mmCIF file of C-alpha atoms in Angstrom:
data_model
loop_
_atom_site.group_PDB
_atom_site.id
_atom_site.type_symbol
_atom_site.label_atom_id
_atom_site.label_comp_id
_atom_site.label_asym_id
_atom_site.label_seq_id
_atom_site.Cartn_x
_atom_site.Cartn_y
_atom_site.Cartn_z
ATOM 1 C CA UNK I 1 0.000 0.000 0.000
ATOM 2 C CA UNK I 2 1.399 3.378 -0.978
ATOM 3 C CA UNK I 3 1.157 6.118 1.608
ATOM 4 C CA UNK I 4 1.322 9.816 1.141
ATOM 5 C CA UNK I 5 1.800 12.351 3.873
ATOM 6 C CA UNK I 6 0.668 15.918 4.208
ATOM 7 C CA UNK I 7 3.455 18.125 2.935
ATOM 8 C CA UNK I 8 4.832 20.467 5.567
ATOM 9 C CA UNK I 9 5.413 23.221 2.990
ATOM 10 C CA UNK I 10 3.076 25.030 0.653
ATOM 11 C CA UNK I 11 2.934 24.182 -3.031
ATOM 12 C CA UNK I 12 4.558 27.547 -3.821
ATOM 13 C CA UNK I 13 7.471 26.788 -1.470
ATOM 14 C CA UNK I 14 7.774 23.290 -2.917
ATOM 15 C CA UNK I 15 7.846 24.699 -6.449
ATOM 16 C CA UNK I 16 10.570 27.185 -5.478
ATOM 17 C CA UNK I 17 12.579 24.431 -3.806
ATOM 18 C CA UNK I 18 12.237 22.188 -6.850
ATOM 19 C CA UNK I 19 13.349 25.039 -9.124
ATOM 20 C CA UNK I 20 16.363 25.693 -6.892
ATOM 21 C CA UNK I 21 17.453 22.074 -7.182
ATOM 22 C CA UNK I 22 16.886 22.101 -10.948
ATOM 23 C CA UNK I 23 19.030 25.249 -11.265
ATOM 24 C CA UNK I 24 21.918 23.189 -9.863
ATOM 25 C CA UNK I 25 21.570 20.944 -12.888
ATOM 26 C CA UNK I 26 19.923 18.165 -10.898
ATOM 27 C CA UNK I 27 17.128 16.119 -12.402
ATOM 28 C CA UNK I 28 14.260 16.421 -9.951
ATOM 29 C CA UNK I 29 10.665 15.287 -9.811
ATOM 30 C CA UNK I 30 7.847 16.466 -7.597
ATOM 31 C CA UNK I 31 6.269 13.581 -5.717
ATOM 32 C CA UNK I 32 3.158 13.268 -3.578
ATOM 33 C CA UNK I 33 5.382 13.780 -0.509
ATOM 34 C CA UNK I 34 7.840 16.403 -1.751
ATOM 35 C CA UNK I 35 10.663 16.368 -4.227
ATOM 36 C CA UNK I 36 12.979 13.617 -5.378
ATOM 37 C CA UNK I 37 16.413 13.769 -6.969
ATOM 38 C CA UNK I 38 16.475 11.428 -9.948
ATOM 39 C CA UNK I 39 19.971 9.955 -9.873
ATOM 40 C CA UNK I 40 21.905 10.050 -13.119
ATOM 41 C CA UNK I 41 25.482 10.190 -14.386
ATOM 42 C CA UNK I 42 25.891 13.647 -12.845
ATOM 43 C CA UNK I 43 24.802 13.007 -9.271
ATOM 44 C CA UNK I 44 23.906 9.890 -7.282
ATOM 45 C CA UNK I 45 23.470 9.052 -3.633
ATOM 46 C CA UNK I 46 25.141 6.654 -1.238
ATOM 47 C CA UNK I 47 23.178 5.741 1.874
ATOM 48 C CA UNK I 48 25.040 4.795 5.031
ATOM 49 C CA UNK I 49 23.291 3.661 8.207
ATOM 50 C CA UNK I 50 23.918 3.770 11.934
ATOM 51 C CA UNK I 51 27.078 4.764 13.736
ATOM 52 C CA UNK I 52 29.009 4.258 10.503
ATOM 53 C CA UNK I 53 27.137 7.203 8.967
ATOM 54 C CA UNK I 54 28.270 9.557 11.728
ATOM 55 C CA UNK I 55 31.848 8.297 11.577
ATOM 56 C CA UNK I 56 31.982 8.674 7.783
ATOM 57 C CA UNK I 57 30.631 12.239 7.992
ATOM 58 C CA UNK I 58 33.170 13.159 10.687
ATOM 59 C CA UNK I 59 35.971 11.696 8.565
ATOM 60 C CA UNK I 60 34.869 13.599 5.466
ATOM 61 C CA UNK I 61 34.502 16.855 7.422
ATOM 62 C CA UNK I 62 37.905 16.552 9.068
ATOM 63 C CA UNK I 63 39.538 15.904 5.689
ATOM 64 C CA UNK I 64 37.660 18.742 3.902
ATOM 65 C CA UNK I 65 35.937 16.238 1.606
ATOM 66 C CA UNK I 66 32.336 16.725 2.734
ATOM 67 C CA UNK I 67 29.613 17.405 0.214
ATOM 68 C CA UNK I 68 25.841 17.574 0.533
ATOM 69 C CA UNK I 69 24.425 15.099 3.067
ATOM 70 C CA UNK I 70 20.743 14.281 3.587
ATOM 71 C CA UNK I 71 19.361 13.090 6.904
ATOM 72 C CA UNK I 72 16.675 10.429 6.448
ATOM 73 C CA UNK I 73 14.617 10.145 9.641
ATOM 74 C CA UNK I 74 13.977 6.753 11.153
ATOM 75 C CA UNK I 75 14.776 4.407 14.005
ATOM 76 C CA UNK I 76 18.507 4.588 13.357
ATOM 77 C CA UNK I 77 20.594 7.281 11.671
ATOM 78 C CA UNK I 78 20.500 7.130 7.870
ATOM 79 C CA UNK I 79 22.468 9.567 5.800
ATOM 80 C CA UNK I 80 22.589 9.919 2.033
ATOM 81 C CA UNK I 81 25.787 11.412 0.647
ATOM 82 C CA UNK I 82 25.484 12.990 -2.790
ATOM 83 C CA UNK I 83 28.370 11.961 -5.043
ATOM 84 C CA UNK I 84 29.579 12.236 -8.629
ATOM 85 C CA UNK I 85 31.683 10.074 -10.924
ATOM 86 C CA UNK I 86 29.758 6.872 -10.362
ATOM 87 C CA UNK I 87 30.024 5.810 -14.004
ATOM 88 C CA UNK I 88 33.837 5.746 -13.732
ATOM 89 C CA UNK I 89 34.127 3.956 -10.410
ATOM 90 C CA UNK I 90 32.722 0.433 -10.623
ATOM 91 C CA UNK I 91 35.212 -0.886 -8.048
ATOM 92 C CA UNK I 92 34.379 1.867 -5.551
ATOM 93 C CA UNK I 93 30.646 1.217 -6.001
ATOM 94 C CA UNK I 94 31.149 -2.536 -5.521
ATOM 95 C CA UNK I 95 33.242 -1.889 -2.395
ATOM 96 C CA UNK I 96 30.562 0.396 -0.940
ATOM 97 C CA UNK I 97 27.913 -2.251 -1.496
ATOM 98 C CA UNK I 98 30.128 -4.901 0.120
ATOM 99 C CA UNK I 99 30.523 -2.629 3.149
ATOM 100 C CA UNK I 100 26.734 -2.359 3.504
ATOM 101 C CA UNK I 101 26.050 0.976 1.806
ATOM 102 C CA UNK I 102 23.082 1.391 -0.516
ATOM 103 C CA UNK I 103 24.020 3.048 -3.791
ATOM 104 C CA UNK I 104 21.177 5.039 -5.361
ATOM 105 C CA UNK I 105 21.965 5.350 -9.070
ATOM 106 C CA UNK I 106 20.571 4.745 -12.561
ATOM 107 C CA UNK I 107 17.362 6.735 -12.091
ATOM 108 C CA UNK I 108 16.710 5.862 -8.451
ATOM 109 C CA UNK I 109 14.824 8.540 -6.547
ATOM 110 C CA UNK I 110 16.490 10.202 -3.573
ATOM 111 C CA UNK I 111 14.248 12.190 -1.196
ATOM 112 C CA UNK I 112 15.375 15.798 -1.064
ATOM 113 C CA UNK I 113 14.416 18.155 1.746
ATOM 114 C CA UNK I 114 11.655 18.978 2.600
ATOM 115 C CA UNK I 115 10.209 15.639 1.452
ATOM 116 C CA UNK I 116 7.885 14.137 4.042
ATOM 117 C CA UNK I 117 8.710 10.522 4.875
ATOM 118 C CA UNK I 118 7.074 8.024 7.202
ATOM 119 C CA UNK I 119 9.209 8.999 10.210
ATOM 120 C CA UNK I 120 9.447 12.739 9.464
ATOM 121 C CA UNK I 121 10.924 15.083 6.890
ATOM 122 C CA UNK I 122 14.186 14.611 5.050
ATOM 123 C CA UNK I 123 16.570 17.419 5.979
ATOM 124 C CA UNK I 124 20.035 18.618 5.109
ATOM 125 C CA UNK I 125 22.887 17.774 7.443
ATOM 126 C CA UNK I 126 25.168 19.587 5.016
ATOM 127 C CA UNK I 127 23.182 21.701 2.558
ATOM 128 C CA UNK I 128 24.427 22.101 -1.017
ATOM 129 C CA UNK I 129 25.113 25.803 -0.379
ATOM 130 C CA UNK I 130 27.297 24.866 2.607
ATOM 131 C CA UNK I 131 29.357 22.305 0.678
ATOM 132 C CA UNK I 132 32.195 23.364 -1.567
ATOM 133 C CA UNK I 133 31.560 20.511 -3.983
ATOM 134 C CA UNK I 134 29.893 17.202 -4.622
ATOM 135 C CA UNK I 135 32.683 14.699 -4.008
ATOM 136 C CA UNK I 136 33.452 11.758 -6.269
ATOM 137 C CA UNK I 137 32.175 8.382 -5.150
ATOM 138 C CA UNK I 138 35.766 7.163 -4.768
ATOM 139 C CA UNK I 139 36.284 9.714 -1.949
ATOM 140 C CA UNK I 140 33.232 8.387 -0.116
ATOM 141 C CA UNK I 141 34.326 4.791 -0.675
ATOM 142 C CA UNK I 142 37.750 5.616 0.765
ATOM 143 C CA UNK I 143 36.130 7.297 3.788
ATOM 144 C CA UNK I 144 33.914 4.274 4.500
ATOM 145 C CA UNK I 145 36.889 1.955 4.124
ATOM 146 C CA UNK I 146 39.025 4.162 6.397
ATOM 147 C CA UNK I 147 36.532 4.346 9.241
ATOM 148 C CA UNK I 148 35.645 0.663 8.988
ATOM 149 C CA UNK I 149 39.302 -0.302 8.835
ATOM 150 C CA UNK I 150 40.065 1.999 11.731
ATOM 151 C CA UNK I 151 37.464 0.320 13.909
ATOM 152 C CA UNK I 152 38.703 -3.150 12.931
ATOM 153 C CA UNK I 153 42.286 -2.168 13.755
ATOM 154 C CA UNK I 154 41.210 -0.704 17.107
ATOM 155 C CA UNK I 155 39.228 -3.831 17.920
ATOM 156 C CA UNK I 156 42.222 -6.021 17.035
ATOM 157 C CA UNK I 157 44.503 -3.921 19.292
ATOM 158 C CA UNK I 158 41.990 -4.081 22.139
ATOM 159 C CA UNK I 159 41.705 -7.875 21.801
ATOM 160 C CA UNK I 160 45.474 -8.399 21.978
#
């Protein structure tokens, strides 16, 4: 059963928001609940869940690699990192999937703020205007690998 939720913004605000995203060159579509980024060769999303999401964001911020990040409300933290270069990075995409990330590409819809979802509204953790770029997917893959490897190394040291 498909559910729709009352939008928290007026149709005029939603239209303006959609236009703002489109002016960035993003392919967007209005939905019953808000606005969705239609992933393509230009921009895709990588969803990371739980504590890993926070650790990846901290890593990217501390290394000046952060780009736009969407907070998806729910029982546990879910963050979608917007990335570029997915069509030239098959190994990075495969590695992200192996590490448990969900890669939204090839026309997949990504909820953009202020889209209303079951558990609340999508919101920006790092808004596009606050990011200096949209990083390549290989940078995000390296960040996930670094923070996962770091925790495995720390766990190995603690066990010895």
